[in-house]
mmCIF file with all atom_site columns, C-alpha atoms in Angstrom:
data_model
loop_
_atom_site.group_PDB
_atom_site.id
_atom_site.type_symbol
_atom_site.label_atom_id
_atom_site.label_alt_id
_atom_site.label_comp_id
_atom_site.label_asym_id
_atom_site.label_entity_id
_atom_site.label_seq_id
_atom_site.pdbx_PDB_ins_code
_atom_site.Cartn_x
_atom_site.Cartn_y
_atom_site.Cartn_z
_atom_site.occupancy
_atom_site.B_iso_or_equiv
_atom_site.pdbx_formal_charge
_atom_site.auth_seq_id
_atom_site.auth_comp_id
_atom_site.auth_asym_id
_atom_site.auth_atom_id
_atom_site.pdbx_PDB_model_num
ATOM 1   C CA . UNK A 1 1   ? -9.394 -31.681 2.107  1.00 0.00 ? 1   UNK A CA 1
ATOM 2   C CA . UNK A 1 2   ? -8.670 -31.339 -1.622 1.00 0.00 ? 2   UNK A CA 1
ATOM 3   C CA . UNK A 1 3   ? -5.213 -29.894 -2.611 1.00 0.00 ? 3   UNK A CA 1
ATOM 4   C CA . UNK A 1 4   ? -6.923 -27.413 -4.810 1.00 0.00 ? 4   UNK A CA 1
ATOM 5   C CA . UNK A 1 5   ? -7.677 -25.567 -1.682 1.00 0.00 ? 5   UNK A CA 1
ATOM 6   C CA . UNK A 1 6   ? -3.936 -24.592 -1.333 1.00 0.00 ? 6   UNK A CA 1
ATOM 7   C CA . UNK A 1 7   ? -3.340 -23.589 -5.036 1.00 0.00 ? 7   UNK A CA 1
ATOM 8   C CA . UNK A 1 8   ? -4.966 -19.991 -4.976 1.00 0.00 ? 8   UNK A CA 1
ATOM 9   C CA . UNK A 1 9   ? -3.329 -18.686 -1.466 1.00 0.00 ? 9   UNK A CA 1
ATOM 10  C CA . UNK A 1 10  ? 0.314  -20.016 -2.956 1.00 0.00 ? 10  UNK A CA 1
ATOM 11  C CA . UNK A 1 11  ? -0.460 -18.055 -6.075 1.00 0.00 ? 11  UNK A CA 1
ATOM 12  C CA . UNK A 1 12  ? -1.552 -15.082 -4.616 1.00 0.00 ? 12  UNK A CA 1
ATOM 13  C CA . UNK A 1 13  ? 1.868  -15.207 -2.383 1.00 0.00 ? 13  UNK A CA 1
ATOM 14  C CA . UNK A 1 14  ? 3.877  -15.091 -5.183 1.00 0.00 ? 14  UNK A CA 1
ATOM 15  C CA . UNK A 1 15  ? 1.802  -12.739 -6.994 1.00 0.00 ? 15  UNK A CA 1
ATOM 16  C CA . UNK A 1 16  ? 2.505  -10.117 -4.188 1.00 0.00 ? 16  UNK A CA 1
ATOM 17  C CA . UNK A 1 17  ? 5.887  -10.508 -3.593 1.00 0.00 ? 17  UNK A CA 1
ATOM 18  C CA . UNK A 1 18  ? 6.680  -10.052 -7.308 1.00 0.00 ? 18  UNK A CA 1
ATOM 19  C CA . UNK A 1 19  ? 4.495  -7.001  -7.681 1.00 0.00 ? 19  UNK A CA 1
ATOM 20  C CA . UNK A 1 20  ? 5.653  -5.216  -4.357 1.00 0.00 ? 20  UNK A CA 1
ATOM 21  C CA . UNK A 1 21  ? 8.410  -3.793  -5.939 1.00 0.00 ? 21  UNK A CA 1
ATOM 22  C CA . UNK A 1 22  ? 6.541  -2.413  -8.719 1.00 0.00 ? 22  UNK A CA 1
ATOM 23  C CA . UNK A 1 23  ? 3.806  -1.207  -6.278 1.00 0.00 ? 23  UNK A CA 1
ATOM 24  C CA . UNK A 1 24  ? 6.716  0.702   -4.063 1.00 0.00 ? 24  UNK A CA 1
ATOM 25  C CA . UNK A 1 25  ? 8.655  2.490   -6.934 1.00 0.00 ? 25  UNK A CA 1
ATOM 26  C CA . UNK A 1 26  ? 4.880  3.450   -8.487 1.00 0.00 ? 26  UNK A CA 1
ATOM 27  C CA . UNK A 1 27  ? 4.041  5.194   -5.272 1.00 0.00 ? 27  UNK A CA 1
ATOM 28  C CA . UNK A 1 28  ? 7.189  6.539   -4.077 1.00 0.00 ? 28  UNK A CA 1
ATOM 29  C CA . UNK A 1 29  ? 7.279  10.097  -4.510 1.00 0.00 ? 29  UNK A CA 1
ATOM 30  C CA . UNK A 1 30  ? 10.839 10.728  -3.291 1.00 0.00 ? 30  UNK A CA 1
ATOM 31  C CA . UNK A 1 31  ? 13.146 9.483   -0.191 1.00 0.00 ? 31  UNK A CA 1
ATOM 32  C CA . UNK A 1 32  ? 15.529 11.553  2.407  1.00 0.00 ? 32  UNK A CA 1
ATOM 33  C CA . UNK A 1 33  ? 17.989 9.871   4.639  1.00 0.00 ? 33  UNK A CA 1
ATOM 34  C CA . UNK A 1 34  ? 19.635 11.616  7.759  1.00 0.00 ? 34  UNK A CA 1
ATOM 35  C CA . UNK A 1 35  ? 21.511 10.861  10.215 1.00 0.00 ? 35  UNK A CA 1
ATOM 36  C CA . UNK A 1 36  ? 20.473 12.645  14.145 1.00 0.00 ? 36  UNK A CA 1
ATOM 37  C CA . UNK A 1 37  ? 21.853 13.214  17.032 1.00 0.00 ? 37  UNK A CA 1
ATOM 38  C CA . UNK A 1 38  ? 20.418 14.543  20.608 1.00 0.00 ? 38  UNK A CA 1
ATOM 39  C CA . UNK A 1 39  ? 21.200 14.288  24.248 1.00 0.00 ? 39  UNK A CA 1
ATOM 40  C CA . UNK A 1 40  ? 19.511 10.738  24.641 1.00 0.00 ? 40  UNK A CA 1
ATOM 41  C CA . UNK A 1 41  ? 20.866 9.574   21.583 1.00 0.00 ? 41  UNK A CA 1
ATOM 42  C CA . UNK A 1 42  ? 22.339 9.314   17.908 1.00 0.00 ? 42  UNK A CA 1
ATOM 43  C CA . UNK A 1 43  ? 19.401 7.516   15.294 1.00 0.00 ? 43  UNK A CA 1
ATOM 44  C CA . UNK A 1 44  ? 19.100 7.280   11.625 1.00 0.00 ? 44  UNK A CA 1
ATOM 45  C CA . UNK A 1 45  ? 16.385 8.331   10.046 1.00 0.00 ? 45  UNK A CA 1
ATOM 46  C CA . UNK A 1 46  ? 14.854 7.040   6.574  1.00 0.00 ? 46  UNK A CA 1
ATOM 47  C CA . UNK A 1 47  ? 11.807 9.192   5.095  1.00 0.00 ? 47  UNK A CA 1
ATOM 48  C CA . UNK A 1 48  ? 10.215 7.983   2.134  1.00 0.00 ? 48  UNK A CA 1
ATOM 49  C CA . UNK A 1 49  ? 7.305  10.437  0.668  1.00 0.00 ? 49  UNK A CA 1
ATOM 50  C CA . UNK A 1 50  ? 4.040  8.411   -0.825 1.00 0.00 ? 50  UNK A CA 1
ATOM 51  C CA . UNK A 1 51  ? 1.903  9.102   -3.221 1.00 0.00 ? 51  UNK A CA 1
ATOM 52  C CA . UNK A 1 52  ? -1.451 9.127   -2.277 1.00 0.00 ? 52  UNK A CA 1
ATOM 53  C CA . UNK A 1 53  ? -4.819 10.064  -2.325 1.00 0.00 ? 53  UNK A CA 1
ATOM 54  C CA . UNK A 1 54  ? -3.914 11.731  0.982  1.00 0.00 ? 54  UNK A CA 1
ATOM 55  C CA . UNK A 1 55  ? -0.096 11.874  0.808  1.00 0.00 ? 55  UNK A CA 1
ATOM 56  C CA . UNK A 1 56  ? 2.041  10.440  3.749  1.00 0.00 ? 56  UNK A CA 1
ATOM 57  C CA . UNK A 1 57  ? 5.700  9.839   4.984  1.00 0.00 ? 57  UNK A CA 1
ATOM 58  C CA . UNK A 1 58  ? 6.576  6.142   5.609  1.00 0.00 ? 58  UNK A CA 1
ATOM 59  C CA . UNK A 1 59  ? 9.305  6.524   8.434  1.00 0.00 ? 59  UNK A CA 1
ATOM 60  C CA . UNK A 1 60  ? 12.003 4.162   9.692  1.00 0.00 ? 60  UNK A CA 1
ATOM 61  C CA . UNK A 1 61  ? 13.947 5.013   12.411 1.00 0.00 ? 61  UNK A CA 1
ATOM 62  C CA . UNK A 1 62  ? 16.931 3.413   13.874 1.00 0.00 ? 62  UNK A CA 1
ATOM 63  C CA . UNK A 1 63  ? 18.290 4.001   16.817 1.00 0.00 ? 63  UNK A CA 1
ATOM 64  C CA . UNK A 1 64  ? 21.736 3.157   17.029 1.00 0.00 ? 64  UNK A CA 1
ATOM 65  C CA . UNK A 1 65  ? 22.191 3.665   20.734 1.00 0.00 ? 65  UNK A CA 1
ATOM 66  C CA . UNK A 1 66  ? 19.442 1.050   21.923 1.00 0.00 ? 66  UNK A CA 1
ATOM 67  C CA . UNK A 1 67  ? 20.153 -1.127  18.889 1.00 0.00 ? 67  UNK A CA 1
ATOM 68  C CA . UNK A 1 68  ? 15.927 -0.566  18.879 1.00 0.00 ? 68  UNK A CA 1
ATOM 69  C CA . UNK A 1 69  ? 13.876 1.600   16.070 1.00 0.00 ? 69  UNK A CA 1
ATOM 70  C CA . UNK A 1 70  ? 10.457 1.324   14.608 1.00 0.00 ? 70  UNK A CA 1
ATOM 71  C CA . UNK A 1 71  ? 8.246  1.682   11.330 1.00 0.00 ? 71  UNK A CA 1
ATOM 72  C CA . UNK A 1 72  ? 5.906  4.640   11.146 1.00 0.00 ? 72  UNK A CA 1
ATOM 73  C CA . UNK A 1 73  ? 3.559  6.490   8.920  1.00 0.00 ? 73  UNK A CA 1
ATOM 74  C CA . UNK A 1 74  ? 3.133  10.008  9.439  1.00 0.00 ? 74  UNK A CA 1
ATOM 75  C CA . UNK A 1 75  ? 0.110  11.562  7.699  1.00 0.00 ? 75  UNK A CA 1
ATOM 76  C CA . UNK A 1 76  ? 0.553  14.646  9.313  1.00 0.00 ? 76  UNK A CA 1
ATOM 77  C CA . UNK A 1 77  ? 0.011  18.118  7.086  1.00 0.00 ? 77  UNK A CA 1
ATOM 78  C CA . UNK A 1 78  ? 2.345  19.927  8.959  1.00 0.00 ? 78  UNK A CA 1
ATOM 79  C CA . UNK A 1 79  ? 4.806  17.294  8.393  1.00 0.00 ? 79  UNK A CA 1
ATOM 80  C CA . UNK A 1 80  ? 4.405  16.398  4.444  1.00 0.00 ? 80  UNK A CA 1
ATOM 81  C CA . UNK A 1 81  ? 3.803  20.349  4.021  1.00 0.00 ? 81  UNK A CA 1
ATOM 82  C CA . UNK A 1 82  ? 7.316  20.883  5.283  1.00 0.00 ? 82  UNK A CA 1
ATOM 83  C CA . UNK A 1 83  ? 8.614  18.002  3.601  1.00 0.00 ? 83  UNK A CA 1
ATOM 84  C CA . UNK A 1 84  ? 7.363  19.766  0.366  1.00 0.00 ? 84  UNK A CA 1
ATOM 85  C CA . UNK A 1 85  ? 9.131  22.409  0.834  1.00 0.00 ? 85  UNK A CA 1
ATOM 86  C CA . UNK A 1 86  ? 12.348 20.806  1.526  1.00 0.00 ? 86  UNK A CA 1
ATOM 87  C CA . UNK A 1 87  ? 12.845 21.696  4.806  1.00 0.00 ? 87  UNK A CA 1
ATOM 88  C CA . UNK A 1 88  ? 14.220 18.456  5.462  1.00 0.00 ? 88  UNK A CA 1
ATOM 89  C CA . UNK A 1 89  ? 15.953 19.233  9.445  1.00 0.00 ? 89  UNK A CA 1
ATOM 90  C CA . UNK A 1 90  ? 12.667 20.337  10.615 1.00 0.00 ? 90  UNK A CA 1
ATOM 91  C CA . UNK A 1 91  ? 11.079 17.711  9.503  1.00 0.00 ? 91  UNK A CA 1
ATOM 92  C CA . UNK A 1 92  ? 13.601 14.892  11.063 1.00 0.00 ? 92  UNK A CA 1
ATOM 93  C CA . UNK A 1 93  ? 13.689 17.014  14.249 1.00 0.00 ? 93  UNK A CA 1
ATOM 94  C CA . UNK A 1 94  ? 9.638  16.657  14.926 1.00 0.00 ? 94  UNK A CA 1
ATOM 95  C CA . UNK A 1 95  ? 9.783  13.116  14.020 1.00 0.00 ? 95  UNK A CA 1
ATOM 96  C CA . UNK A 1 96  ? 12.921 12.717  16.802 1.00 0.00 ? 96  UNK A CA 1
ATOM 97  C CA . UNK A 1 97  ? 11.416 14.187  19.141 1.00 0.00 ? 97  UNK A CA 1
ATOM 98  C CA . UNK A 1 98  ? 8.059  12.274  18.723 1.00 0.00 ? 98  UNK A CA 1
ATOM 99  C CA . UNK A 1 99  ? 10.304 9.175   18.634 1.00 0.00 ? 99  UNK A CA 1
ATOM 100 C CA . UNK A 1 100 ? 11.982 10.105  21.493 1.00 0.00 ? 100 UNK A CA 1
ATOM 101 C CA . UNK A 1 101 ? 8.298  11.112  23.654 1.00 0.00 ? 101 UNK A CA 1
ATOM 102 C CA . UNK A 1 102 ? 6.689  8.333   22.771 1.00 0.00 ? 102 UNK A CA 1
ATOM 103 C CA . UNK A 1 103 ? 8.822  5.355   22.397 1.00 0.00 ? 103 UNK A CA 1
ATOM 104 C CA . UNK A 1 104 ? 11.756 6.060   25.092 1.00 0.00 ? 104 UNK A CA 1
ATOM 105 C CA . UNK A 1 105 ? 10.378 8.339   27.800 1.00 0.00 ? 105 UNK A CA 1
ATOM 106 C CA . UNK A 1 106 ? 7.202  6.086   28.070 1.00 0.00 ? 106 UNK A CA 1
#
């Protein structure tokens, strides 16, 4: 197996990982962190809004009483609709409680 085989896959590598900061500051619209608190827990919540074609929210959530959390996109109208509009607790509320349906009560 020739060595050239191995040049265009490293290239490529480093071609990403330079540009993916670019790429993230092109297409982020805006960002919202809260922190959340319910009866099964207390998480921190991370919303970035993307530009898009069809706009989403990129969501992290931590969840600092299971030392857990995930990654999630959301590209729910209700959700980016509201997240327009700057109604920022309704918006961390719904994605709590899906959090909280789908990932602990499974």
């Amino acid at each position: 197996m020739s060595d050239i085989n191995w040049i265009a896959p490293i290239v490529g590598g480093i071609a990403a990982a330079a540009a993916y900061p670019f790429y993230n500051k092109l297409f982020t619209k805006s960002t919202y962190e809260s922190g959340w608190t319910t009866e099964n827990g207390e998480y921190h919540v991370h919303i970035a809004r993307m530009r898009a074609a069809r706009p989403y929210l990129r969501v992290k959530i931590t969840d600092k009483t299971r030392e857990g959390g995930c990654l999630r996109i959301f590209r729910d109208r209700y959700l980016v609709q509201n997240y327009d509009e700057e109604k920022y607790s309704e918006v961390v509320q719904d994605i709590v409680k899906w959090y909280e349906n789908k990932k602990i009560k499974k």
